[in-house]
């Protein structure tokens, strides 16, 4: 019988809001790294690794909201993107699709990460199994970002879709490395701070024979 911990049934508490704000800030700080590459105007950045970290560690809702907050502050002019540009300035540019991909991938892989972490805890699987699952999930999230980014490139540049998709090629090796690093960090954090991903508690089933014996002795 699965018994839900009352603490898990709440909406957002102060700690949840703090986690969302902290991870949004981490993603912004990672914007300090921006290396121009290729001809499509898309730089190498570390912020996509921050997106994976938020999704892996905070899960779908909180991780997605952390990314939404990261993007949202840039809509009011706060320099939050790589190169210290605000989201507002990037909307008409070629990277707008990647920003949409950040948000979409965070929610999708965040919810999947929730299920994976809970499953691994219930089955008491090894850390390496969790690491491998998160790496695979991170690669799926990166593919979502590439797809959304390519759509944005088609909308903002003369590139056809396949050419836009091919423009992601220089980033593949680096993004694989960033995915492995993000998964390794997340695995360590999840195992060290288990309360970040609350799980349902299992309450033991009552023993019918014991209950019958108790009734007999009270007659």
JSON list of C-alpha atoms in Angstrom, two decimals:
[
{"chain": "A", "resi": 1, "resn": "UNK", "atom": "CA", "xyz": [0.00, 0.00, 0.00]},
{"chain": "A", "resi": 2, "resn": "UNK", "atom": "CA", "xyz": [1.42, 3.39, -0.99]},
{"chain": "A", "resi": 3, "resn": "UNK", "atom": "CA", "xyz": [0.99, 6.09, 1.58]},
{"chain": "A", "resi": 4, "resn": "UNK", "atom": "CA", "xyz": [1.72, 9.65, 0.53]},
{"chain": "A", "resi": 5, "resn": "UNK", "atom": "CA", "xyz": [3.76, 11.74, 2.87]},
{"chain": "A", "resi": 6, "resn": "UNK", "atom": "CA", "xyz": [1.65, 14.85, 3.70]},
{"chain": "A", "resi": 7, "resn": "UNK", "atom": "CA", "xyz": [4.72, 16.98, 3.09]},
{"chain": "A", "resi": 8, "resn": "UNK", "atom": "CA", "xyz": [4.75, 15.75, -0.52]},
{"chain": "A", "resi": 9, "resn": "UNK", "atom": "CA", "xyz": [1.14, 16.80, -1.16]},
{"chain": "A", "resi": 10, "resn": "UNK", "atom": "CA", "xyz": [1.76, 20.50, -0.61]},
{"chain": "A", "resi": 11, "resn": "UNK", "atom": "CA", "xyz": [2.15, 22.97, -3.43]},
{"chain": "A", "resi": 12, "resn": "UNK", "atom": "CA", "xyz": [5.22, 25.18, -3.19]},
{"chain": "A", "resi": 13, "resn": "UNK", "atom": "CA", "xyz": [6.85, 26.10, 0.07]},
{"chain": "A", "resi": 14, "resn": "UNK", "atom": "CA", "xyz": [9.56, 28.64, 0.75]},
{"chain": "A", "resi": 15, "resn": "UNK", "atom": "CA", "xyz": [12.27, 26.05, 0.15]},
{"chain": "A", "resi": 16, "resn": "UNK", "atom": "CA", "xyz": [10.87, 25.15, -3.27]},
{"chain": "A", "resi": 17, "resn": "UNK", "atom": "CA", "xyz": [10.81, 28.81, -4.29]},
{"chain": "A", "resi": 18, "resn": "UNK", "atom": "CA", "xyz": [14.38, 29.17, -3.04]},
{"chain": "A", "resi": 19, "resn": "UNK", "atom": "CA", "xyz": [15.52, 26.20, -5.15]},
{"chain": "A", "resi": 20, "resn": "UNK", "atom": "CA", "xyz": [13.82, 27.69, -8.23]},
{"chain": "A", "resi": 21, "resn": "UNK", "atom": "CA", "xyz": [15.50, 31.06, -7.68]},
{"chain": "A", "resi": 22, "resn": "UNK", "atom": "CA", "xyz": [18.91, 29.52, -6.97]},
{"chain": "A", "resi": 23, "resn": "UNK", "atom": "CA", "xyz": [18.90, 27.38, -10.12]},
{"chain": "A", "resi": 24, "resn": "UNK", "atom": "CA", "xyz": [17.70, 30.30, -12.24]},
{"chain": "A", "resi": 25, "resn": "UNK", "atom": "CA", "xyz": [20.66, 32.27, -10.89]},
{"chain": "A", "resi": 26, "resn": "UNK", "atom": "CA", "xyz": [23.05, 29.38, -11.62]},
{"chain": "A", "resi": 27, "resn": "UNK", "atom": "CA", "xyz": [21.88, 29.26, -15.24]},
{"chain": "A", "resi": 28, "resn": "UNK", "atom": "CA", "xyz": [22.41, 33.02, -15.55]},
{"chain": "A", "resi": 29, "resn": "UNK", "atom": "CA", "xyz": [25.92, 32.79, -14.08]},
{"chain": "A", "resi": 30, "resn": "UNK", "atom": "CA", "xyz": [26.80, 30.07, -16.59]},
{"chain": "A", "resi": 31, "resn": "UNK", "atom": "CA", "xyz": [26.15, 32.67, -19.28]},
{"chain": "A", "resi": 32, "resn": "UNK", "atom": "CA", "xyz": [29.62, 34.03, -18.56]},
{"chain": "A", "resi": 33, "resn": "UNK", "atom": "CA", "xyz": [30.93, 31.44, -21.04]},
{"chain": "A", "resi": 34, "resn": "UNK", "atom": "CA", "xyz": [30.11, 32.21, -24.67]},
{"chain": "A", "resi": 35, "resn": "UNK", "atom": "CA", "xyz": [32.36, 31.14, -27.56]},
{"chain": "A", "resi": 36, "resn": "UNK", "atom": "CA", "xyz": [31.28, 32.11, -31.11]},
{"chain": "A", "resi": 37, "resn": "UNK", "atom": "CA", "xyz": [31.41, 29.21, -33.56]},
{"chain": "A", "resi": 38, "resn": "UNK", "atom": "CA", "xyz": [30.13, 28.48, -37.05]},
{"chain": "A", "resi": 39, "resn": "UNK", "atom": "CA", "xyz": [28.28, 30.83, -39.36]},
{"chain": "A", "resi": 40, "resn": "UNK", "atom": "CA", "xyz": [24.72, 30.57, -38.01]},
{"chain": "A", "resi": 41, "resn": "UNK", "atom": "CA", "xyz": [25.34, 32.96, -35.13]},
{"chain": "A", "resi": 42, "resn": "UNK", "atom": "CA", "xyz": [24.96, 30.29, -32.41]},
{"chain": "A", "resi": 43, "resn": "UNK", "atom": "CA", "xyz": [27.76, 30.34, -29.76]},
{"chain": "A", "resi": 44, "resn": "UNK", "atom": "CA", "xyz": [29.06, 27.53, -27.53]},
{"chain": "A", "resi": 45, "resn": "UNK", "atom": "CA", "xyz": [27.57, 28.14, -24.08]},
{"chain": "A", "resi": 46, "resn": "UNK", "atom": "CA", "xyz": [27.33, 26.44, -20.69]},
{"chain": "A", "resi": 47, "resn": "UNK", "atom": "CA", "xyz": [23.76, 27.52, -20.00]},
{"chain": "A", "resi": 48, "resn": "UNK", "atom": "CA", "xyz": [22.33, 24.40, -21.63]},
{"chain": "A", "resi": 49, "resn": "UNK", "atom": "CA", "xyz": [24.18, 22.38, -18.97]},
{"chain": "A", "resi": 50, "resn": "UNK", "atom": "CA", "xyz": [22.44, 24.50, -16.33]},
{"chain": "A", "resi": 51, "resn": "UNK", "atom": "CA", "xyz": [19.09, 23.63, -17.92]},
{"chain": "A", "resi": 52, "resn": "UNK", "atom": "CA", "xyz": [19.88, 19.93, -17.56]},
{"chain": "A", "resi": 53, "resn": "UNK", "atom": "CA", "xyz": [20.99, 20.37, -13.95]},
{"chain": "A", "resi": 54, "resn": "UNK", "atom": "CA", "xyz": [17.75, 22.16, -13.03]},
{"chain": "A", "resi": 55, "resn": "UNK", "atom": "CA", "xyz": [15.63, 19.48, -14.71]},
{"chain": "A", "resi": 56, "resn": "UNK", "atom": "CA", "xyz": [17.58, 16.54, -13.24]},
{"chain": "A", "resi": 57, "resn": "UNK", "atom": "CA", "xyz": [17.72, 17.86, -9.68]},
{"chain": "A", "resi": 58, "resn": "UNK", "atom": "CA", "xyz": [14.46, 19.80, -9.30]},
{"chain": "A", "resi": 59, "resn": "UNK", "atom": "CA", "xyz": [12.24, 17.72, -11.57]},
{"chain": "A", "resi": 60, "resn": "UNK", "atom": "CA", "xyz": [9.62, 18.84, -14.06]},
{"chain": "A", "resi": 61, "resn": "UNK", "atom": "CA", "xyz": [7.63, 21.53, -12.29]},
{"chain": "A", "resi": 62, "resn": "UNK", "atom": "CA", "xyz": [10.34, 23.21, -10.23]},
{"chain": "A", "resi": 63, "resn": "UNK", "atom": "CA", "xyz": [13.03, 22.69, -12.88]},
{"chain": "A", "resi": 64, "resn": "UNK", "atom": "CA", "xyz": [10.76, 24.06, -15.60]},
{"chain": "A", "resi": 65, "resn": "UNK", "atom": "CA", "xyz": [9.85, 27.05, -13.46]},
{"chain": "A", "resi": 66, "resn": "UNK", "atom": "CA", "xyz": [13.53, 27.72, -12.75]},
{"chain": "A", "resi": 67, "resn": "UNK", "atom": "CA", "xyz": [14.15, 27.90, -16.51]},
{"chain": "A", "resi": 68, "resn": "UNK", "atom": "CA", "xyz": [11.02, 30.03, -16.98]},
{"chain": "A", "resi": 69, "resn": "UNK", "atom": "CA", "xyz": [12.30, 32.43, -14.30]},
{"chain": "A", "resi": 70, "resn": "UNK", "atom": "CA", "xyz": [15.74, 32.52, -15.95]},
{"chain": "A", "resi": 71, "resn": "UNK", "atom": "CA", "xyz": [14.14, 33.47, -19.27]},
{"chain": "A", "resi": 72, "resn": "UNK", "atom": "CA", "xyz": [11.53, 35.73, -17.69]},
{"chain": "A", "resi": 73, "resn": "UNK", "atom": "CA", "xyz": [13.92, 38.10, -15.97]},
{"chain": "A", "resi": 74, "resn": "UNK", "atom": "CA", "xyz": [15.49, 38.73, -19.38]},
{"chain": "A", "resi": 75, "resn": "UNK", "atom": "CA", "xyz": [12.15, 39.90, -20.72]},
{"chain": "A", "resi": 76, "resn": "UNK", "atom": "CA", "xyz": [12.33, 42.92, -18.42]},
{"chain": "A", "resi": 77, "resn": "UNK", "atom": "CA", "xyz": [15.87, 43.78, -19.51]},
{"chain": "A", "resi": 78, "resn": "UNK", "atom": "CA", "xyz": [18.03, 41.85, -17.04]},
{"chain": "A", "resi": 79, "resn": "UNK", "atom": "CA", "xyz": [21.16, 40.57, -18.87]},
{"chain": "A", "resi": 80, "resn": "UNK", "atom": "CA", "xyz": [20.68, 36.82, -18.45]},
{"chain": "A", "resi": 81, "resn": "UNK", "atom": "CA", "xyz": [21.94, 35.13, -21.63]},
{"chain": "A", "resi": 82, "resn": "UNK", "atom": "CA", "xyz": [25.41, 34.25, -22.87]},
{"chain": "A", "resi": 83, "resn": "UNK", "atom": "CA", "xyz": [27.30, 37.44, -23.63]},
{"chain": "A", "resi": 84, "resn": "UNK", "atom": "CA", "xyz": [25.13, 39.19, -21.00]},
{"chain": "A", "resi": 85, "resn": "UNK", "atom": "CA", "xyz": [22.27, 39.92, -23.38]},
{"chain": "A", "resi": 86, "resn": "UNK", "atom": "CA", "xyz": [18.67, 39.96, -22.12]},
{"chain": "A", "resi": 87, "resn": "UNK", "atom": "CA", "xyz": [16.06, 37.56, -23.50]},
{"chain": "A", "resi": 88, "resn": "UNK", "atom": "CA", "xyz": [14.28, 40.57, -24.98]},
{"chain": "A", "resi": 89, "resn": "UNK", "atom": "CA", "xyz": [17.25, 41.33, -27.24]},
{"chain": "A", "resi": 90, "resn": "UNK", "atom": "CA", "xyz": [17.50, 37.69, -28.40]},
{"chain": "A", "resi": 91, "resn": "UNK", "atom": "CA", "xyz": [13.85, 37.31, -29.47]},
{"chain": "A", "resi": 92, "resn": "UNK", "atom": "CA", "xyz": [14.38, 38.67, -33.00]},
{"chain": "A", "resi": 93, "resn": "UNK", "atom": "CA", "xyz": [17.72, 36.85, -33.37]},
{"chain": "A", "resi": 94, "resn": "UNK", "atom": "CA", "xyz": [18.68, 33.38, -34.69]},
{"chain": "A", "resi": 95, "resn": "UNK", "atom": "CA", "xyz": [18.96, 31.78, -31.24]},
{"chain": "A", "resi": 96, "resn": "UNK", "atom": "CA", "xyz": [15.33, 32.30, -30.21]},
{"chain": "A", "resi": 97, "resn": "UNK", "atom": "CA", "xyz": [14.48, 28.67, -31.01]},
{"chain": "A", "resi": 98, "resn": "UNK", "atom": "CA", "xyz": [17.12, 27.43, -28.59]},
{"chain": "A", "resi": 99, "resn": "UNK", "atom": "CA", "xyz": [15.56, 29.52, -25.82]},
{"chain": "A", "resi": 100, "resn": "UNK", "atom": "CA", "xyz": [12.20, 27.88, -26.49]},
{"chain": "A", "resi": 101, "resn": "UNK", "atom": "CA", "xyz": [14.01, 24.53, -26.51]},
{"chain": "A", "resi": 102, "resn": "UNK", "atom": "CA", "xyz": [15.47, 25.28, -23.08]},
{"chain": "A", "resi": 103, "resn": "UNK", "atom": "CA", "xyz": [12.00, 25.69, -21.60]},
{"chain": "A", "resi": 104, "resn": "UNK", "atom": "CA", "xyz": [10.37, 22.76, -23.40]},
{"chain": "A", "resi": 105, "resn": "UNK", "atom": "CA", "xyz": [13.22, 20.34, -22.66]},
{"chain": "A", "resi": 106, "resn": "UNK", "atom": "CA", "xyz": [13.35, 21.35, -18.99]},
{"chain": "A", "resi": 107, "resn": "UNK", "atom": "CA", "xyz": [9.72, 20.38, -18.40]},
{"chain": "A", "resi": 108, "resn": "UNK", "atom": "CA", "xyz": [9.90, 17.18, -20.45]},
{"chain": "A", "resi": 109, "resn": "UNK", "atom": "CA", "xyz": [13.12, 15.72, -19.09]},
{"chain": "A", "resi": 110, "resn": "UNK", "atom": "CA", "xyz": [12.38, 17.10, -15.62]},
{"chain": "A", "resi": 111, "resn": "UNK", "atom": "CA", "xyz": [9.19, 15.07, -15.32]},
{"chain": "A", "resi": 112, "resn": "UNK", "atom": "CA", "xyz": [10.99, 12.03, -16.73]},
{"chain": "A", "resi": 113, "resn": "UNK", "atom": "CA", "xyz": [13.83, 12.53, -14.23]},
{"chain": "A", "resi": 114, "resn": "UNK", "atom": "CA", "xyz": [11.30, 12.57, -11.37]},
{"chain": "A", "resi": 115, "resn": "UNK", "atom": "CA", "xyz": [10.06, 9.14, -12.39]},
{"chain": "A", "resi": 116, "resn": "UNK", "atom": "CA", "xyz": [13.55, 7.78, -12.96]},
{"chain": "A", "resi": 117, "resn": "UNK", "atom": "CA", "xyz": [14.83, 8.89, -9.56]},
{"chain": "A", "resi": 118, "resn": "UNK", "atom": "CA", "xyz": [11.81, 7.47, -7.74]},
{"chain": "A", "resi": 119, "resn": "UNK", "atom": "CA", "xyz": [12.09, 4.20, -9.64]},
{"chain": "A", "resi": 120, "resn": "UNK", "atom": "CA", "xyz": [15.78, 3.85, -8.84]},
{"chain": "A", "resi": 121, "resn": "UNK", "atom": "CA", "xyz": [15.15, 4.51, -5.16]},
{"chain": "A", "resi": 122, "resn": "UNK", "atom": "CA", "xyz": [12.37, 1.97, -4.90]},
{"chain": "A", "resi": 123, "resn": "UNK", "atom": "CA", "xyz": [14.49, -0.65, -6.65]},
{"chain": "A", "resi": 124, "resn": "UNK", "atom": "CA", "xyz": [17.64, 0.38, -4.74]},
{"chain": "A", "resi": 125, "resn": "UNK", "atom": "CA", "xyz": [19.64, 0.44, -7.96]},
{"chain": "A", "resi": 126, "resn": "UNK", "atom": "CA", "xyz": [23.29, 1.47, -8.13]},
{"chain": "A", "resi": 127, "resn": "UNK", "atom": "CA", "xyz": [24.45, 5.07, -8.69]},
{"chain": "A", "resi": 128, "resn": "UNK", "atom": "CA", "xyz": [25.90, 4.02, -12.05]},
{"chain": "A", "resi": 129, "resn": "UNK", "atom": "CA", "xyz": [22.45, 2.94, -13.24]},
{"chain": "A", "resi": 130, "resn": "UNK", "atom": "CA", "xyz": [21.02, 6.33, -12.26]},
{"chain": "A", "resi": 131, "resn": "UNK", "atom": "CA", "xyz": [23.95, 8.10, -13.95]},
{"chain": "A", "resi": 132, "resn": "UNK", "atom": "CA", "xyz": [23.41, 6.17, -17.19]},
{"chain": "A", "resi": 133, "resn": "UNK", "atom": "CA", "xyz": [19.68, 6.91, -17.16]},
{"chain": "A", "resi": 134, "resn": "UNK", "atom": "CA", "xyz": [20.26, 10.64, -16.62]},
{"chain": "A", "resi": 135, "resn": "UNK", "atom": "CA", "xyz": [22.87, 10.77, -19.40]},
{"chain": "A", "resi": 136, "resn": "UNK", "atom": "CA", "xyz": [20.40, 9.20, -21.83]},
{"chain": "A", "resi": 137, "resn": "UNK", "atom": "CA", "xyz": [17.69, 11.61, -20.66]},
{"chain": "A", "resi": 138, "resn": "UNK", "atom": "CA", "xyz": [20.07, 14.55, -21.05]},
{"chain": "A", "resi": 139, "resn": "UNK", "atom": "CA", "xyz": [20.87, 13.56, -24.62]},
{"chain": "A", "resi": 140, "resn": "UNK", "atom": "CA", "xyz": [17.15, 13.47, -25.37]},
{"chain": "A", "resi": 141, "resn": "UNK", "atom": "CA", "xyz": [16.81, 16.95, -23.85]},
{"chain": "A", "resi": 142, "resn": "UNK", "atom": "CA", "xyz": [19.71, 18.21, -25.96]},
{"chain": "A", "resi": 143, "resn": "UNK", "atom": "CA", "xyz": [18.11, 16.76, -29.09]},
{"chain": "A", "resi": 144, "resn": "UNK", "atom": "CA", "xyz": [14.91, 18.67, -28.23]},
{"chain": "A", "resi": 145, "resn": "UNK", "atom": "CA", "xyz": [16.94, 21.86, -27.94]},
{"chain": "A", "resi": 146, "resn": "UNK", "atom": "CA", "xyz": [18.59, 21.19, -31.31]},
{"chain": "A", "resi": 147, "resn": "UNK", "atom": "CA", "xyz": [15.22, 20.60, -32.94]},
{"chain": "A", "resi": 148, "resn": "UNK", "atom": "CA", "xyz": [13.69, 23.78, -31.52]},
{"chain": "A", "resi": 149, "resn": "UNK", "atom": "CA", "xyz": [16.84, 25.73, -32.32]},
{"chain": "A", "resi": 150, "resn": "UNK", "atom": "CA", "xyz": [16.78, 24.54, -35.91]},
{"chain": "A", "resi": 151, "resn": "UNK", "atom": "CA", "xyz": [13.18, 25.68, -36.29]},
{"chain": "A", "resi": 152, "resn": "UNK", "atom": "CA", "xyz": [14.24, 29.09, -34.96]},
{"chain": "A", "resi": 153, "resn": "UNK", "atom": "CA", "xyz": [17.13, 29.26, -37.43]},
{"chain": "A", "resi": 154, "resn": "UNK", "atom": "CA", "xyz": [14.76, 28.53, -40.31]},
{"chain": "A", "resi": 155, "resn": "UNK", "atom": "CA", "xyz": [12.48, 31.33, -39.11]},
{"chain": "A", "resi": 156, "resn": "UNK", "atom": "CA", "xyz": [15.27, 33.87, -38.60]},
{"chain": "A", "resi": 157, "resn": "UNK", "atom": "CA", "xyz": [17.81, 33.02, -41.31]},
{"chain": "A", "resi": 158, "resn": "UNK", "atom": "CA", "xyz": [17.76, 31.93, -44.98]},
{"chain": "A", "resi": 159, "resn": "UNK", "atom": "CA", "xyz": [18.73, 28.35, -43.94]},
{"chain": "A", "resi": 160, "resn": "UNK", "atom": "CA", "xyz": [16.58, 25.40, -44.93]},
{"chain": "A", "resi": 161, "resn": "UNK", "atom": "CA", "xyz": [15.64, 22.99, -42.13]},
{"chain": "A", "resi": 162, "resn": "UNK", "atom": "CA", "xyz": [18.25, 20.32, -42.88]},
{"chain": "A", "resi": 163, "resn": "UNK", "atom": "CA", "xyz": [20.97, 22.96, -43.19]},
{"chain": "A", "resi": 164, "resn": "UNK", "atom": "CA", "xyz": [19.82, 24.47, -39.90]},
{"chain": "A", "resi": 165, "resn": "UNK", "atom": "CA", "xyz": [19.88, 21.06, -38.26]},
{"chain": "A", "resi": 166, "resn": "UNK", "atom": "CA", "xyz": [23.38, 20.43, -39.62]},
{"chain": "A", "resi": 167, "resn": "UNK", "atom": "CA", "xyz": [24.49, 23.75, -38.12]},
{"chain": "A", "resi": 168, "resn": "UNK", "atom": "CA", "xyz": [24.32, 22.01, -34.71]},
{"chain": "A", "resi": 169, "resn": "UNK", "atom": "CA", "xyz": [27.11, 19.59, -35.66]},
{"chain": "A", "resi": 170, "resn": "UNK", "atom": "CA", "xyz": [30.00, 21.61, -34.11]},
{"chain": "A", "resi": 171, "resn": "UNK", "atom": "CA", "xyz": [28.23, 21.52, -30.74]},
{"chain": "A", "resi": 172, "resn": "UNK", "atom": "CA", "xyz": [27.56, 17.78, -30.49]},
{"chain": "A", "resi": 173, "resn": "UNK", "atom": "CA", "xyz": [30.78, 16.59, -28.82]},
{"chain": "A", "resi": 174, "resn": "UNK", "atom": "CA", "xyz": [30.80, 19.46, -26.34]},
{"chain": "A", "resi": 175, "resn": "UNK", "atom": "CA", "xyz": [27.13, 18.98, -25.49]},
{"chain": "A", "resi": 176, "resn": "UNK", "atom": "CA", "xyz": [27.70, 15.26, -24.90]},
{"chain": "A", "resi": 177, "resn": "UNK", "atom": "CA", "xyz": [30.48, 16.13, -22.45]},
{"chain": "A", "resi": 178, "resn": "UNK", "atom": "CA", "xyz": [28.27, 18.73, -20.75]},
{"chain": "A", "resi": 179, "resn": "UNK", "atom": "CA", "xyz": [25.47, 16.17, -20.47]},
{"chain": "A", "resi": 180, "resn": "UNK", "atom": "CA", "xyz": [27.78, 13.65, -18.79]},
{"chain": "A", "resi": 181, "resn": "UNK", "atom": "CA", "xyz": [29.04, 16.31, -16.35]},
{"chain": "A", "resi": 182, "resn": "UNK", "atom": "CA", "xyz": [25.50, 17.47, -15.55]},
{"chain": "A", "resi": 183, "resn": "UNK", "atom": "CA", "xyz": [24.32, 13.88, -15.00]},
{"chain": "A", "resi": 184, "resn": "UNK", "atom": "CA", "xyz": [27.31, 13.15, -12.74]},
{"chain": "A", "resi": 185, "resn": "UNK", "atom": "CA", "xyz": [26.70, 16.27, -10.64]},
{"chain": "A", "resi": 186, "resn": "UNK", "atom": "CA", "xyz": [22.96, 15.57, -10.45]},
{"chain": "A", "resi": 187, "resn": "UNK", "atom": "CA", "xyz": [23.54, 11.94, -9.40]},
{"chain": "A", "resi": 188, "resn": "UNK", "atom": "CA", "xyz": [25.78, 13.07, -6.56]},
{"chain": "A", "resi": 189, "resn": "UNK", "atom": "CA", "xyz": [23.36, 15.78, -5.41]},
{"chain": "A", "resi": 190, "resn": "UNK", "atom": "CA", "xyz": [20.29, 13.53, -5.60]},
{"chain": "A", "resi": 191, "resn": "UNK", "atom": "CA", "xyz": [21.99, 10.85, -3.52]},
{"chain": "A", "resi": 192, "resn": "UNK", "atom": "CA", "xyz": [23.41, 13.34, -1.02]},
{"chain": "A", "resi": 193, "resn": "UNK", "atom": "CA", "xyz": [20.22, 15.41, -0.62]},
{"chain": "A", "resi": 194, "resn": "UNK", "atom": "CA", "xyz": [17.36, 12.92, -1.07]},
{"chain": "A", "resi": 195, "resn": "UNK", "atom": "CA", "xyz": [14.72, 15.42, 0.12]},
{"chain": "A", "resi": 196, "resn": "UNK", "atom": "CA", "xyz": [15.11, 17.30, -3.17]},
{"chain": "A", "resi": 197, "resn": "UNK", "atom": "CA", "xyz": [12.99, 14.58, -4.80]},
{"chain": "A", "resi": 198, "resn": "UNK", "atom": "CA", "xyz": [10.37, 13.44, -2.25]},
{"chain": "A", "resi": 199, "resn": "UNK", "atom": "CA", "xyz": [9.11, 9.91, -2.70]},
{"chain": "A", "resi": 200, "resn": "UNK", "atom": "CA", "xyz": [5.95, 8.16, -1.62]},
{"chain": "A", "resi": 201, "resn": "UNK", "atom": "CA", "xyz": [6.35, 6.11, 1.52]},
{"chain": "A", "resi": 202, "resn": "UNK", "atom": "CA", "xyz": [5.32, 2.47, 1.61]},
{"chain": "A", "resi": 203, "resn": "UNK", "atom": "CA", "xyz": [3.25, 1.50, 4.65]},
{"chain": "A", "resi": 204, "resn": "UNK", "atom": "CA", "xyz": [3.14, -2.17, 5.57]},
{"chain": "A", "resi": 205, "resn": "UNK", "atom": "CA", "xyz": [-0.03, -4.15, 4.90]},
{"chain": "A", "resi": 206, "resn": "UNK", "atom": "CA", "xyz": [-1.77, -5.35, 8.08]},
{"chain": "A", "resi": 207, "resn": "UNK", "atom": "CA", "xyz": [-1.43, -9.07, 8.77]},
{"chain": "A", "resi": 208, "resn": "UNK", "atom": "CA", "xyz": [-4.96, -10.58, 8.71]},
{"chain": "A", "resi": 209, "resn": "UNK", "atom": "CA", "xyz": [-3.97, -13.46, 10.99]},
{"chain": "A", "resi": 210, "resn": "UNK", "atom": "CA", "xyz": [-2.56, -11.07, 13.54]},
{"chain": "A", "resi": 211, "resn": "UNK", "atom": "CA", "xyz": [-5.73, -9.01, 13.44]},
{"chain": "A", "resi": 212, "resn": "UNK", "atom": "CA", "xyz": [-7.87, -12.14, 13.96]},
{"chain": "A", "resi": 213, "resn": "UNK", "atom": "CA", "xyz": [-5.73, -13.22, 16.91]},
{"chain": "A", "resi": 214, "resn": "UNK", "atom": "CA", "xyz": [-6.08, -9.80, 18.47]},
{"chain": "A", "resi": 215, "resn": "UNK", "atom": "CA", "xyz": [-9.87, -10.01, 18.18]},
{"chain": "A", "resi": 216, "resn": "UNK", "atom": "CA", "xyz": [-9.91, -13.48, 19.78]},
{"chain": "A", "resi": 217, "resn": "UNK", "atom": "CA", "xyz": [-7.85, -12.37, 22.75]},
{"chain": "A", "resi": 218, "resn": "UNK", "atom": "CA", "xyz": [-10.14, -9.41, 23.45]},
{"chain": "A", "resi": 219, "resn": "UNK", "atom": "CA", "xyz": [-13.33, -11.48, 23.55]}
]
